[in-house]
Short mmCIF file of N, CA, C and O in Angstrom, two decimals:
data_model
loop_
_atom_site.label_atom_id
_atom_site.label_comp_id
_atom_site.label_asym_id
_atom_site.label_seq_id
_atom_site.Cartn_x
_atom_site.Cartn_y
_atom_site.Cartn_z
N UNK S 156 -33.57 -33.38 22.55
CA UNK S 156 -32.77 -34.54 22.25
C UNK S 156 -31.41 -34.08 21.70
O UNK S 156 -31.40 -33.42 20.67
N UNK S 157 -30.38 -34.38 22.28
CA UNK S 157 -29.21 -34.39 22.50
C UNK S 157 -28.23 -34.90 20.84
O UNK S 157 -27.51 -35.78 21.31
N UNK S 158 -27.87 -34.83 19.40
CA UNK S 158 -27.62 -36.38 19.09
C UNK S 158 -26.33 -35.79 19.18
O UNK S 158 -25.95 -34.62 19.06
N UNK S 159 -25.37 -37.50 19.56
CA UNK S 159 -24.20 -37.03 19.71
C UNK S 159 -23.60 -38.04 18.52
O UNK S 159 -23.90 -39.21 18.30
N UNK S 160 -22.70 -37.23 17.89
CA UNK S 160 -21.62 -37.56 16.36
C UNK S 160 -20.41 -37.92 16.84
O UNK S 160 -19.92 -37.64 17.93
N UNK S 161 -19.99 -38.51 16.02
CA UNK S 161 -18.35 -38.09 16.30
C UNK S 161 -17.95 -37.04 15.92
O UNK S 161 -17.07 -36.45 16.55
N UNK S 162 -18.49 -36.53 14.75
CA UNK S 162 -17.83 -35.26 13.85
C UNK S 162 -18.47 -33.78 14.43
O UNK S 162 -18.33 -32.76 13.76
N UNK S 163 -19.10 -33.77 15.55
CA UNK S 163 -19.80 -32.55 16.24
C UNK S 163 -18.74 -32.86 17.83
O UNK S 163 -19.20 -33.37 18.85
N UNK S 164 -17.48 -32.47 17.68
CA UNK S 164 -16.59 -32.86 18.97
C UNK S 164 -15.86 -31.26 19.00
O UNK S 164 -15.32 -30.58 18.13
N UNK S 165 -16.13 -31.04 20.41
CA UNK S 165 -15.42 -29.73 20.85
C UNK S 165 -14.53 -29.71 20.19
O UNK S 165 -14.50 -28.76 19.40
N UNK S 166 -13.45 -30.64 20.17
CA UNK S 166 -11.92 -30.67 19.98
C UNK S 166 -11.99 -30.26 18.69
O UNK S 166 -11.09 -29.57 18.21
N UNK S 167 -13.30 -30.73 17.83
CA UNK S 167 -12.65 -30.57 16.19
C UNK S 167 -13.21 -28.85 15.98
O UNK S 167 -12.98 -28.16 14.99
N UNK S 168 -13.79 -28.54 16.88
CA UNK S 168 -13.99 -27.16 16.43
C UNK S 168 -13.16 -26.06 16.81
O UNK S 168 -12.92 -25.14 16.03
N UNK S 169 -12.63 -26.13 18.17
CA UNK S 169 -11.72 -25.76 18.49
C UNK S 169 -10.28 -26.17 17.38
O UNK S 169 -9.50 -25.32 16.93
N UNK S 170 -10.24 -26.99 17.23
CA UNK S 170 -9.12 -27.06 15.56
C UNK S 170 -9.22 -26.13 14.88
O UNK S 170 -8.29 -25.33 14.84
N UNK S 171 -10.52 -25.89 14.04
CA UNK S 171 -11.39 -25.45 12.99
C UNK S 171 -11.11 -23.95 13.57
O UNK S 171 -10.32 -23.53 12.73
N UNK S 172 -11.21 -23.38 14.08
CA UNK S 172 -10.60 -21.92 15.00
C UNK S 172 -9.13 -21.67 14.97
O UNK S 172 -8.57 -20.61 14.70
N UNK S 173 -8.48 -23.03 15.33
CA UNK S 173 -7.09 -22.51 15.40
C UNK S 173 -6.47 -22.63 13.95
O UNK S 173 -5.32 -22.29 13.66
N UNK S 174 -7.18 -23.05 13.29
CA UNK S 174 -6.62 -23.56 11.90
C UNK S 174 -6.86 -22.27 10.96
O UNK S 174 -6.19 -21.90 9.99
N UNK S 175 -8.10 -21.66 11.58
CA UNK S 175 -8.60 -20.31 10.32
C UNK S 175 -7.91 -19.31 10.92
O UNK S 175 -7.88 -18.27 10.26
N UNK S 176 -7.07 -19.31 12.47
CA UNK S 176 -6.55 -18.07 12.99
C UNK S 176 -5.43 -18.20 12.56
O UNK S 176 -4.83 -17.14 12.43
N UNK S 177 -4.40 -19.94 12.05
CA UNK S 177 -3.23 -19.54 11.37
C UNK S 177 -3.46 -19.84 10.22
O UNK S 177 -2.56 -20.48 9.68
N UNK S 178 -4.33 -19.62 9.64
CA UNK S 178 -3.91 -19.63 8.54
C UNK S 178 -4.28 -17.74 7.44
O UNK S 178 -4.09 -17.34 6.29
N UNK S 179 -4.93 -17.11 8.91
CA UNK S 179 -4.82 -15.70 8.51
C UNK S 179 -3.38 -14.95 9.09
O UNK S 179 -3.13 -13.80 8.74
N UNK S 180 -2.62 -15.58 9.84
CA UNK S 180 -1.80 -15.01 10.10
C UNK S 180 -0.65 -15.35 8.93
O UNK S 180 0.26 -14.55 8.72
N UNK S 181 -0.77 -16.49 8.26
CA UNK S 181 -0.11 -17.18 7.09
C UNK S 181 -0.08 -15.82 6.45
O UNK S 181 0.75 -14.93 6.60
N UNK S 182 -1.27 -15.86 5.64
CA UNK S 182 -2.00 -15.31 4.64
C UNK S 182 -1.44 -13.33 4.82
O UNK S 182 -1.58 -12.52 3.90
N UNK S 183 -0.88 -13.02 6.12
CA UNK S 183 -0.43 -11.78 6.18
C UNK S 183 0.83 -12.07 5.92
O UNK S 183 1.38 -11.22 5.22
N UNK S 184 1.53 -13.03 6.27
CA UNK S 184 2.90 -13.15 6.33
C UNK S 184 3.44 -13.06 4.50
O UNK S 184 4.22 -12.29 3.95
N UNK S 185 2.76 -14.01 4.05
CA UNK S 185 2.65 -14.23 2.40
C UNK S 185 2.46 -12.94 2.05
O UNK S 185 3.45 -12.40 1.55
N UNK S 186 1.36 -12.21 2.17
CA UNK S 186 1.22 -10.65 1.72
C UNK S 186 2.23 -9.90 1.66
O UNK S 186 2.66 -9.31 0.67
N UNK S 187 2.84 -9.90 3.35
CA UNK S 187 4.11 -8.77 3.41
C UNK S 187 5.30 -9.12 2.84
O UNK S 187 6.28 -8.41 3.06
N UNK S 188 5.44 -10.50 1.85
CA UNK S 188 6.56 -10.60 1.38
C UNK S 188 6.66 -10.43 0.04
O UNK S 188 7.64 -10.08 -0.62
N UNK S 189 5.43 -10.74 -0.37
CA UNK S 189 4.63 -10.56 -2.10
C UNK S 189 4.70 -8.68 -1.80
O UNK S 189 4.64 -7.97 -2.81
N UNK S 190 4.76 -8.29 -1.05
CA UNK S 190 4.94 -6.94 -1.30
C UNK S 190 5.97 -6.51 -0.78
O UNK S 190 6.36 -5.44 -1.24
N UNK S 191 6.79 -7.13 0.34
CA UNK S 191 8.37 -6.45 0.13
C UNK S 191 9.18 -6.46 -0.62
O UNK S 191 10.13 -5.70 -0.80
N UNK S 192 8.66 -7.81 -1.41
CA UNK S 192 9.66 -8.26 -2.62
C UNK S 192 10.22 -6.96 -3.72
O UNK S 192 11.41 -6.83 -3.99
N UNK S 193 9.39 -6.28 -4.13
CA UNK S 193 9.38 -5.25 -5.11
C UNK S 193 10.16 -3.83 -4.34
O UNK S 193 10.98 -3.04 -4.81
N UNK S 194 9.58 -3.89 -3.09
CA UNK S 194 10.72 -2.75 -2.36
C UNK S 194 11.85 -3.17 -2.36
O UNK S 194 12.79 -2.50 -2.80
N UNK S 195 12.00 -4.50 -1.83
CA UNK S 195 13.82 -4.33 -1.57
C UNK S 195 14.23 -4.78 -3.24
O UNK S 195 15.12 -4.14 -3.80
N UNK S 196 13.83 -5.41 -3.64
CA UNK S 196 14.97 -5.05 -5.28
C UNK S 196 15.20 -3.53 -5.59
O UNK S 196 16.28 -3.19 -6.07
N UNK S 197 14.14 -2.56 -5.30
CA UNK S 197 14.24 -1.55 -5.63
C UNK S 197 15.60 -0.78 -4.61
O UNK S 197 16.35 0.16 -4.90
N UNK S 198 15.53 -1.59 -3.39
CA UNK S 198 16.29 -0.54 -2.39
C UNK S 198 17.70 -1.28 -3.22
O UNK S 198 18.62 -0.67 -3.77
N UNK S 199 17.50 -3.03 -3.09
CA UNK S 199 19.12 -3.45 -3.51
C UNK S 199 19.52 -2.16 -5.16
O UNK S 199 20.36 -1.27 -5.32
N UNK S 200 18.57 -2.64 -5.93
CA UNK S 200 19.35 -1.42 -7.18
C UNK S 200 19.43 -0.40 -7.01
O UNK S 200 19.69 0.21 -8.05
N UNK S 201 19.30 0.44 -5.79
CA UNK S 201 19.65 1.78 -5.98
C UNK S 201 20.78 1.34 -5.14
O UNK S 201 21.64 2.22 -5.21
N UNK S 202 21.18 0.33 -4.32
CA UNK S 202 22.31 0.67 -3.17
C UNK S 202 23.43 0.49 -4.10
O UNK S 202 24.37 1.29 -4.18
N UNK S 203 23.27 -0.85 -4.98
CA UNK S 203 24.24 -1.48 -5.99
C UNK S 203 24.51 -0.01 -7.31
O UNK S 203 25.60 0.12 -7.88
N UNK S 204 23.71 0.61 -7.49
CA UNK S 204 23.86 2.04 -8.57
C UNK S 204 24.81 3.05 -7.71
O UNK S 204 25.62 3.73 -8.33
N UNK S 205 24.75 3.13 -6.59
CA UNK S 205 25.60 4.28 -5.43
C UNK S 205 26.67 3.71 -6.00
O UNK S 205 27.29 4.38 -6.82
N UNK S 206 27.11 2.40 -5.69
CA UNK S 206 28.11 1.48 -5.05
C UNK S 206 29.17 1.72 -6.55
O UNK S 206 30.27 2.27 -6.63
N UNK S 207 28.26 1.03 -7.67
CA UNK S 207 28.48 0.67 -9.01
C UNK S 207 28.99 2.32 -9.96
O UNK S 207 30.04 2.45 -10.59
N UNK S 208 28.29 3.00 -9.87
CA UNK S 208 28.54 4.39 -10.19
C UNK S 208 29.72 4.94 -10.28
O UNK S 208 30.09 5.09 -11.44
N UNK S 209 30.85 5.50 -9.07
CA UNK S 209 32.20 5.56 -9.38
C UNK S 209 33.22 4.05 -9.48
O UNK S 209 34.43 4.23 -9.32
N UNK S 210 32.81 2.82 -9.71
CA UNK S 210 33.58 2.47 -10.40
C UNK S 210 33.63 2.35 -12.14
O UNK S 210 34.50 1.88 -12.87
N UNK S 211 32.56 2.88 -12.40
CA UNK S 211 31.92 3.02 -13.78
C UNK S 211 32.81 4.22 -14.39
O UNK S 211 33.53 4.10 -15.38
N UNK S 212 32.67 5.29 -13.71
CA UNK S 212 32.97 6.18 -13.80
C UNK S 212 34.68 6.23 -14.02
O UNK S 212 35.32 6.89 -14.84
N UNK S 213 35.27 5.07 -12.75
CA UNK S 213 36.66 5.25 -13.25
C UNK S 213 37.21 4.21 -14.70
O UNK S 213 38.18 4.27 -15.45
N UNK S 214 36.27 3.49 -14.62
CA UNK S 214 36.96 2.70 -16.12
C UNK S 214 36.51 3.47 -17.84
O UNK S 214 36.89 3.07 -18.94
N UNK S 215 35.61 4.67 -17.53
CA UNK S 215 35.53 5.50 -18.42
C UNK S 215 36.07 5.72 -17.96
O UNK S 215 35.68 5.61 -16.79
N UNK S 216 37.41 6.22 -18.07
CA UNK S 216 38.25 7.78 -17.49
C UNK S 216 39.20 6.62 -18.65
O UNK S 216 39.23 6.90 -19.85
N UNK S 217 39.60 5.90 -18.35
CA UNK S 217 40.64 4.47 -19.16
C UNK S 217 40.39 4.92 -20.43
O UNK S 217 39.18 5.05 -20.60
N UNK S 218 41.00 5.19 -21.31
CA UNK S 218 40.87 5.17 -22.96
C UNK S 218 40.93 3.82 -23.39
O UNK S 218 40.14 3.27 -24.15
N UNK S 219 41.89 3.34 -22.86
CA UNK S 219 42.10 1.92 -24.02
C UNK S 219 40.55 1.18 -23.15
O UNK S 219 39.74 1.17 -24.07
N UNK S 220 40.12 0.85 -22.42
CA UNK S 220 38.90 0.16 -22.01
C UNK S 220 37.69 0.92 -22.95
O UNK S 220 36.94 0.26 -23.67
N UNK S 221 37.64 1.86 -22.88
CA UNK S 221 36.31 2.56 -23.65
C UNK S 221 36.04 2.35 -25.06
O UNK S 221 34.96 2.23 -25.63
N UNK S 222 37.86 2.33 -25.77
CA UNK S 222 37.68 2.08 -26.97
C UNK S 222 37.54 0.62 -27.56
O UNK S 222 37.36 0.43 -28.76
N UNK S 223 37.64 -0.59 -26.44
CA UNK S 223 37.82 -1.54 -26.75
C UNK S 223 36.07 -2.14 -27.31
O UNK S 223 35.93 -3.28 -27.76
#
């Protein structure tokens, strides 16, 4: 015996599949950004320290700025 539901419908399971396949592809996307996050600040402060460095360097060289 056969019983037929409404809530036992190909269509909703086939949903139920496409719904858990994006929402693991979500769930990687979220990951790789919760973890790029911490690389690229790290890459931006070292590019901004290159960058930042000789102009640092020339406003020490300035007496009246250093002593101010």
């Amino acid at each position: 015996m056969v019983i037929d539901c409404m809530w036992s419908s190909d269509a909703n399971a086939v949903m139920g599949i496409v719904l858990k396949i994006v929402n693991i592809v979500m769930l990687v996307i979220v990951g790789l950004a919760f973890g790029g996050q911490p690389l690229t600040g790290f890459v931006l402060v070292a590019v901004l320290a290159i960058i930042a460095n000789p102009l640092l360097q020339l406003f020490l060289q300035e007496k009246e700025l250093v002593d101010m």
